[in-house]
XYZ file of C-alpha atoms in Angstrom:
516
model
C -16.154 -35.357 -34.573
C -12.574 -33.411 -34.602
C -13.207 -29.601 -34.602
C -10.726 -28.058 -37.160
C -8.623 -26.259 -34.520
C -7.353 -29.576 -32.986
C -4.294 -31.156 -32.920
C -3.364 -34.371 -34.217
C -1.707 -36.894 -32.267
C -2.850 -38.108 -28.639
C -2.034 -34.883 -26.943
C -4.103 -32.675 -25.318
C -5.746 -30.479 -28.021
C -6.385 -27.212 -27.954
C -10.199 -26.938 -27.811
C -9.363 -30.091 -24.687
C -7.009 -27.262 -23.201
C -9.285 -23.948 -23.510
C -12.510 -25.579 -22.460
C -10.711 -26.619 -19.260
C -8.814 -23.822 -18.292
C -12.646 -22.713 -18.858
C -13.590 -25.275 -16.061
C -11.212 -23.220 -14.175
C -13.011 -20.111 -14.316
C -16.409 -21.289 -14.698
C -15.715 -23.221 -11.160
C -14.282 -19.982 -9.221
C -16.613 -18.050 -10.336
C -19.240 -20.377 -8.855
C -18.067 -20.101 -5.973
C -17.312 -16.317 -5.357
C -20.936 -15.908 -5.735
C -21.626 -18.078 -3.152
C -19.357 -16.572 -0.989
C -20.145 -13.305 -1.938
C -23.832 -14.306 -0.848
C -23.148 -15.494 2.640
C -20.750 -12.367 3.729
C -23.742 -10.161 2.232
C -26.330 -12.530 4.171
C -24.126 -12.010 7.502
C -24.043 -8.730 7.065
C -27.123 -8.085 6.815
C -29.393 -10.898 8.375
C -26.627 -11.839 10.901
C -25.518 -14.924 12.561
C -23.352 -15.676 10.003
C -23.145 -19.578 10.759
C -26.829 -19.670 9.338
C -26.557 -17.100 7.015
C -23.328 -18.906 4.745
C -25.261 -22.837 5.514
C -28.962 -21.660 4.455
C -27.030 -20.172 1.388
C -24.636 -23.152 0.421
C -27.654 -25.480 1.235
C -29.818 -23.309 -1.260
C -26.732 -22.688 -4.047
C -25.616 -26.560 -4.392
C -29.653 -27.204 -4.536
C -30.190 -25.134 -7.738
C -26.550 -26.582 -8.773
C -28.391 -30.076 -8.278
C -31.901 -28.692 -10.360
C -28.876 -27.152 -12.727
C -26.906 -30.175 -13.418
C -30.633 -32.368 -14.115
C -31.626 -29.691 -16.732
C -28.696 -30.111 -18.232
C -30.174 -33.376 -19.555
C -32.303 -32.127 -21.833
C -29.203 -30.056 -23.933
C -29.357 -32.492 -26.607
C -28.169 -30.087 -30.088
C -26.041 -26.876 -30.608
C -24.112 -28.031 -26.663
C -21.411 -24.745 -27.590
C -24.501 -22.447 -28.224
C -26.457 -22.840 -25.101
C -22.926 -23.084 -23.073
C -22.161 -19.828 -24.540
C -26.193 -18.209 -24.026
C -25.438 -19.330 -20.153
C -21.829 -18.168 -19.243
C -23.236 -15.128 -20.288
C -26.647 -15.252 -18.044
C -24.338 -16.695 -15.085
C -22.106 -13.265 -15.627
C -25.379 -11.251 -15.854
C -26.898 -12.489 -12.535
C -23.659 -13.728 -10.840
C -21.732 -10.644 -11.375
C -24.422 -8.281 -10.596
C -25.795 -9.862 -7.257
C -24.447 -8.469 -5.057
C -25.138 -5.005 -5.885
C -28.952 -5.364 -6.568
C -28.758 -6.848 -2.785
C -27.389 -3.318 -2.033
C -29.659 -1.653 -3.795
C -32.624 -4.392 -2.424
C -31.311 -3.754 1.527
C -31.716 0.053 0.697
C -34.680 0.234 -0.412
C -36.790 -2.787 -0.004
C -35.331 -4.305 3.455
C -38.243 -6.603 3.746
C -37.910 -8.115 0.029
C -33.649 -8.942 0.988
C -34.902 -12.904 1.736
C -36.788 -13.383 -1.615
C -33.962 -11.110 -3.552
C -31.157 -12.703 -1.768
C -32.742 -16.637 -2.284
C -34.165 -15.749 -5.595
C -30.502 -15.094 -6.859
C -29.149 -17.054 -5.123
C -30.992 -19.573 -6.582
C -30.802 -18.815 -9.978
C -27.259 -18.222 -10.218
C -27.161 -21.624 -9.010
C -29.138 -23.540 -11.414
C -27.186 -21.703 -14.054
C -23.987 -22.764 -12.567
C -25.020 -26.140 -12.360
C -25.706 -26.169 -16.269
C -21.547 -25.393 -17.503
C -19.741 -28.098 -16.443
C -22.049 -30.594 -17.675
C -21.996 -28.887 -20.701
C -18.291 -29.176 -20.490
C -17.842 -32.072 -20.332
C -20.322 -33.292 -22.646
C -18.803 -30.620 -25.413
C -14.995 -32.500 -24.282
C -16.473 -35.858 -24.782
C -16.506 -36.093 -28.474
C -12.682 -36.404 -27.901
C -11.534 -37.553 -24.663
C -12.066 -40.781 -22.796
C -14.826 -40.941 -19.820
C -11.890 -41.462 -17.002
C -9.820 -38.873 -18.320
C -12.105 -36.413 -18.943
C -13.607 -36.747 -15.117
C -10.345 -36.944 -13.676
C -9.425 -33.451 -15.827
C -12.664 -31.717 -15.758
C -13.013 -32.549 -11.513
C -9.180 -31.679 -10.952
C -9.518 -27.966 -12.570
C -13.042 -27.504 -11.525
C -10.752 -28.301 -7.467
C -8.126 -26.084 -8.273
C -10.079 -22.736 -9.141
C -12.093 -23.345 -6.508
C -9.485 -23.491 -3.853
C -7.485 -20.225 -5.979
C -10.835 -18.666 -5.030
C -11.379 -19.919 -1.286
C -8.237 -18.093 -0.712
C -8.538 -14.893 -2.261
C -11.597 -14.069 -1.574
C -11.104 -13.072 2.275
C -7.304 -11.961 2.082
C -7.457 -10.067 -1.285
C -11.153 -9.489 -3.095
C -13.112 -8.666 -0.489
C -10.689 -6.060 1.516
C -9.617 -4.585 -2.050
C -12.631 -4.351 -4.150
C -15.462 -4.808 -1.606
C -17.938 -7.600 -2.198
C -20.075 -5.375 -5.357
C -16.945 -4.333 -7.334
C -15.632 -8.820 -6.358
C -18.516 -9.994 -7.970
C -18.597 -7.621 -11.407
C -15.334 -8.388 -11.839
C -15.779 -11.889 -12.045
C -18.999 -11.647 -14.003
C -16.617 -10.104 -16.115
C -14.182 -12.795 -16.228
C -18.075 -15.312 -17.105
C -18.856 -12.829 -20.216
C -14.907 -13.216 -21.380
C -15.569 -17.188 -21.171
C -18.442 -16.811 -23.674
C -16.227 -14.275 -26.078
C -13.349 -17.320 -25.836
C -15.929 -19.877 -26.778
C -17.552 -17.836 -29.166
C -13.985 -17.848 -31.014
C -13.176 -21.837 -29.701
C -16.607 -22.729 -31.882
C -16.491 -20.414 -34.739
C -17.110 -23.137 -36.811
C -19.314 -24.277 -34.950
C -22.002 -21.752 -33.642
C -24.624 -20.145 -36.252
C -25.603 -16.644 -36.354
C -21.961 -15.702 -34.902
C -22.981 -12.269 -35.128
C -25.664 -12.253 -32.794
C -23.368 -13.733 -30.047
C -20.532 -11.745 -30.397
C -23.199 -8.861 -29.942
C -24.477 -10.518 -26.218
C -21.144 -11.204 -25.410
C -20.216 -7.206 -26.212
C -23.185 -5.864 -24.032
C -23.245 -7.568 -21.178
C -19.455 -7.028 -21.044
C -20.083 -3.372 -21.360
C -23.200 -3.495 -18.771
C -20.599 -5.094 -16.080
C -17.652 -3.134 -17.018
C -19.844 0.268 -16.816
C -21.498 -1.341 -13.316
C -17.916 -2.284 -11.860
C -17.056 1.850 -13.219
C -20.124 2.739 -11.016
C -19.774 0.352 -8.277
C -18.929 2.822 -5.622
C -20.992 5.469 -6.655
C -24.114 3.328 -6.592
C -23.827 1.484 -3.012
C -22.803 4.618 -1.410
C -25.761 5.811 -2.959
C -27.606 2.907 -1.550
C -25.979 3.118 1.841
C -26.874 7.367 2.400
C -30.275 5.632 1.687
C -30.528 2.922 4.083
C -28.560 5.214 7.449
C -30.152 7.729 6.454
C -26.694 10.181 6.810
C -24.167 10.754 4.652
C -22.062 7.922 4.113
C -18.265 9.270 4.306
C -16.458 6.163 5.440
C -17.392 2.495 4.042
C -14.497 -0.395 4.637
C -15.464 -3.782 3.668
C -12.569 -5.653 5.732
C -12.162 -10.430 5.855
C -13.655 -9.442 9.177
C -17.041 -6.832 8.419
C -18.388 -3.643 6.851
C -17.890 -0.491 7.709
C -19.951 1.795 7.783
C -19.504 5.635 8.734
C -22.768 8.296 8.417
C -21.865 11.385 9.472
C -24.576 14.331 9.841
C -23.164 17.697 10.879
C -25.509 20.627 13.104
C -26.071 21.128 16.049
C -28.411 18.246 17.823
C -27.855 15.785 14.826
C -25.852 12.669 15.468
C -22.317 14.160 13.715
C -20.533 10.697 12.968
C -22.206 7.114 13.593
C -19.725 3.612 13.329
C -22.218 1.217 11.784
C -20.264 -2.519 11.504
C -22.406 -4.960 9.601
C -25.464 -2.622 9.696
C -25.220 -2.455 13.570
C -25.066 0.442 15.368
C -21.486 1.255 17.788
C -22.060 4.583 18.600
C -23.622 7.368 18.101
C -20.809 11.449 18.705
C -23.628 13.090 20.061
C -23.860 10.169 22.648
C -20.820 8.326 23.185
C -19.580 9.454 25.867
C -23.160 8.429 28.345
C -22.249 5.030 26.690
C -17.978 4.691 27.479
C -18.217 6.573 30.168
C -20.572 4.298 32.251
C -18.720 1.503 30.252
C -15.092 2.299 32.274
C -15.426 4.317 35.264
C -17.128 2.434 37.692
C -15.045 -0.519 37.591
C -11.516 1.795 36.643
C -12.540 4.066 39.048
C -13.078 1.969 42.454
C -9.949 0.148 42.011
C -8.559 3.011 42.496
C -5.153 3.662 40.798
C -5.414 0.930 38.470
C -1.291 0.309 36.867
C -2.152 -1.695 33.592
C -5.455 -1.770 31.617
C -6.838 -4.240 29.083
C -9.821 -2.841 26.554
C -11.085 -6.416 24.308
C -12.447 -5.206 21.518
C -13.194 -1.508 20.903
C -11.143 -0.162 18.219
C -12.520 2.726 18.293
C -11.102 4.234 21.025
C -13.440 5.555 22.826
C -12.549 3.457 26.034
C -9.283 4.191 25.418
C -10.101 8.181 25.784
C -11.887 7.351 28.963
C -8.835 5.277 30.840
C -6.029 7.480 30.321
C -8.061 9.863 32.304
C -6.263 8.345 34.487
C -2.750 9.221 35.448
C -1.829 6.013 37.329
C -2.255 3.487 33.417
C 0.881 3.013 32.506
C 0.297 1.351 29.811
C -3.833 -0.355 28.104
C -3.302 -2.951 25.472
C -5.670 -2.689 23.113
C -7.131 -5.896 21.335
C -8.546 -5.735 18.195
C -8.963 -8.122 15.451
C -9.897 -5.961 12.849
C -6.675 -3.920 11.580
C -9.177 -2.028 9.817
C -10.986 0.025 12.523
C -7.632 0.565 14.508
C -5.931 2.170 11.342
C -9.021 3.672 10.812
C -9.392 5.507 14.530
C -5.477 6.312 14.334
C -5.255 7.908 11.001
C -8.726 9.822 9.328
C -8.460 12.804 11.540
C -12.311 13.183 11.870
C -12.293 9.981 13.856
C -8.994 10.143 15.744
C -10.555 13.464 17.402
C -13.300 11.597 18.448
C -11.625 9.753 20.449
C -8.693 12.290 21.208
C -6.384 10.922 19.257
C -5.578 7.892 22.118
C -4.521 5.159 19.733
C -1.517 7.185 19.259
C -0.944 7.859 22.922
C 2.504 6.171 23.797
C 0.854 4.574 26.792
C -1.922 2.647 24.742
C -0.211 -0.909 22.786
C -2.662 -1.876 19.971
C -2.729 -6.219 19.492
C -4.376 -7.267 16.416
C -5.436 -10.587 17.779
C -8.391 -12.406 18.074
C -9.296 -12.190 22.055
C -10.162 -15.336 22.758
C -7.277 -16.276 20.869
C -4.949 -13.660 23.099
C -6.570 -14.553 25.866
C -5.131 -18.109 25.702
C -1.357 -16.897 25.387
C -1.028 -14.236 26.937
C 0.651 -14.262 30.561
C 0.052 -10.969 31.821
C -2.491 -9.993 34.055
C -4.615 -6.423 34.466
C -5.852 -4.254 37.579
C -8.843 -3.518 34.741
C -10.346 -5.243 31.844
C -12.776 -3.790 29.710
C -14.566 -5.846 27.370
C -15.898 -4.115 24.815
C -17.362 -6.730 22.051
C -20.393 -6.183 19.643
C -23.729 -8.239 20.747
C -23.525 -11.344 20.188
C -25.651 -11.806 16.915
C -23.492 -15.331 15.651
C -21.490 -17.391 16.897
C -17.912 -15.653 16.485
C -18.925 -13.568 18.773
C -21.310 -15.583 21.076
C -18.085 -17.699 22.106
C -16.691 -14.318 23.407
C -20.058 -14.380 26.242
C -19.795 -17.689 27.197
C -17.917 -19.665 30.306
C -14.481 -20.410 28.848
C -14.220 -17.153 27.320
C -14.748 -15.616 31.114
C -12.548 -18.392 32.574
C -9.368 -17.096 30.881
C -10.689 -13.955 30.998
C -10.792 -14.764 35.300
C -6.718 -15.845 34.638
C -5.595 -12.647 33.138
C -7.602 -10.847 36.090
C -5.797 -9.576 39.387
C -6.633 -10.744 42.775
C -8.337 -7.287 43.445
C -9.265 -6.345 39.589
C -12.154 -5.680 37.798
C -13.569 -7.148 34.556
C -16.115 -5.141 33.146
C -18.647 -6.002 30.286
C -20.478 -4.653 27.962
C -24.060 -6.415 27.807
C -27.101 -5.507 25.575
C -30.423 -3.408 26.303
C -31.858 -5.444 30.249
C -34.927 -3.926 28.636
C -35.240 -4.902 25.323
C -32.993 -7.938 25.701
C -33.423 -9.142 29.357
C -32.928 -12.555 28.906
C -29.998 -12.151 26.978
C -28.826 -9.579 29.463
C -29.529 -11.455 32.423
C -28.290 -14.666 30.400
C -24.285 -13.083 30.248
C -24.472 -12.602 34.828
C -25.712 -16.012 34.409
C -22.561 -17.098 32.891
C -19.822 -15.357 34.200
C -21.168 -16.479 37.903
C -20.628 -19.689 36.709
C -17.389 -19.325 35.501
C -15.995 -18.348 39.058
C -16.310 -14.557 39.293
C -18.609 -12.680 40.854
C -21.225 -10.152 38.772
C -22.447 -7.106 39.275
C -25.468 -5.760 36.989
C -25.431 -2.160 35.734
C -27.464 -0.666 33.225
C -27.480 3.606 31.395
C -29.345 5.430 29.682
C -27.826 6.030 25.630
C -30.671 8.108 23.703
C -28.899 5.871 20.217
C -29.617 2.838 22.198
C -32.341 2.604 24.401
C -31.217 0.956 28.575
C -27.961 -1.086 28.089
C -26.819 -2.934 30.590
C -22.948 -3.964 31.663
C -21.945 -6.486 34.261
C -18.631 -6.003 36.595
C -16.971 -9.261 37.087
C -14.040 -10.359 40.086
C -12.617 -12.188 42.505
C -13.855 -9.770 45.356
C -16.353 -7.705 45.956
C -16.956 -4.528 43.682
C -17.055 -1.565 46.221
C -18.035 1.925 45.454
C -15.631 4.537 44.176
C -14.492 7.461 46.455
C -13.713 9.341 43.358
C -14.546 10.299 39.337
C -12.237 11.555 37.113
C -12.982 15.582 36.788
C -14.268 16.519 33.057
C -17.376 13.693 33.276
C -19.992 14.730 30.987
C -22.418 12.137 32.448
C -21.393 10.081 35.524
C -21.290 11.746 38.988
C -21.094 10.310 42.302
C -24.774 11.283 43.505
C -25.712 9.761 40.004
C -23.888 5.916 40.038
C -26.076 4.677 43.171
C -29.555 4.843 39.794
C -27.009 2.738 37.971
C -27.108 -0.083 39.922
C -30.780 -0.118 40.575
C -32.959 -2.593 38.216
C -37.046 -1.382 38.145
C -39.097 -4.771 37.912
C -39.428 -4.506 33.986
C -35.648 -4.942 33.695
C -35.529 -7.487 37.080
C -33.318 -10.902 37.355
C -35.159 -14.303 35.395
C -33.851 -17.587 35.284
C -31.252 -17.685 32.632
C -29.281 -20.634 30.955
C -25.237 -20.454 31.045
C -24.085 -19.662 27.447
C -21.471 -22.461 26.574
C -19.678 -23.293 23.544
C -21.067 -26.306 23.636
C -24.366 -24.659 23.311
C -24.013 -20.969 22.922
C -27.844 -20.250 24.016
C -27.160 -16.166 24.053
C -27.343 -16.463 19.897
C -30.510 -17.638 19.645
C -32.327 -16.585 22.239
C -30.608 -12.578 21.534
C -32.484 -13.032 18.177
C -35.625 -14.052 19.596
C -35.436 -10.741 22.063
C -34.225 -8.684 19.193
C -36.316 -10.148 16.607
C -39.572 -9.379 18.357
C -39.161 -5.318 17.372
C -37.816 -5.478 13.920
């Protein structure tokens, strides 16, 4: 049966071209919802490899269910296709917003909401393409039908896989990106309403449904920033003053003014990185035992630490000629250089002429650079996933050893030796396995509790003869206390963390999971 809009002859007809274009959009939207769900899961639950793997697996399983269910749709295929598009638009478009709200107000139900929505969206997406193919089959031979549909399907997936990390997530954020693609699904439904206007019954009801879904998504898009800010204010207890989604992470800065309050706090993917009221304890403990022991360091590298706090402490040494800050995420160094309140926290250290900023993966940078350093400060986030876990392996520490001068010191932030005791000593064991001497120590930071560090070097570490003036936490008399480990933090047997096993990530998740 030919549609009245079809053109005569063997050329692709209007409906066919329109439906194939719809396949492109459908594929792009379907993959986008999958990527957004995986990204949100990794932000909230950590371990990006595990979260993306389980989300993708669940999504593909649900698509299989949807494809199977398509066999039960026999009549009025255009009408079914239109309704399914509207359902996908609502479920997929609103999914990131609903997950943000679930994480803020019902965190214990986040996993249920995540996989419930992934199953629902996946099943609906699984219904779409089979229905399109059955509609096209009326005018296209099977061999051409399969090749054409799959071609447009793969092209749509390619387009969104490139656009999501490079354009969509950094500029729109996850919530507005999901809503934008929900609007695209709704527009496909509206398009189908026009294409099949001669076949559809109750066209008025279908038009009202299309316009209703478009209105809901458009209003949600307009209010997205306000709603996510409200959710994050509730989640973090304090007002979120800066929020940004980058290709690498979700950055949230909160503020609670007043004496004794936390002040500014930085969260990366929901994990606290510092609180203004006590960050000096962490950064003084991180930097000065190694810097002061060296004496008069000239060349210093900071790996991670894009907030500039460690750089602030390093610049207290007049002998330092250059600090090379290697930070993966350019958004971090931009925020802590250009935002007045944040730049004030680090003493405008990132604007110093003695500081050189390199926005690159630290592992790759160590492989490429030939420079050696007197002191290297390693200030990465905790190993919550395999991407960060590689920066705690023998392979990474071997590269670190090559770039460390013969008399130099490296210092590594190393999670809590009290809460994550085995994880802490795993890092110590791994540094020693890379051929470096390891001197562990710890400090109490109220926002984190007992926190651990390790000095790594080619030669034995020596006690510093002096410390810079004006420190708020460290003193020479109190310094030995940092290197004393009570019984509940003393060394325990631990495995070596290698790229091939990443045991540290698993150990870390187990130990910190006990207190969640």
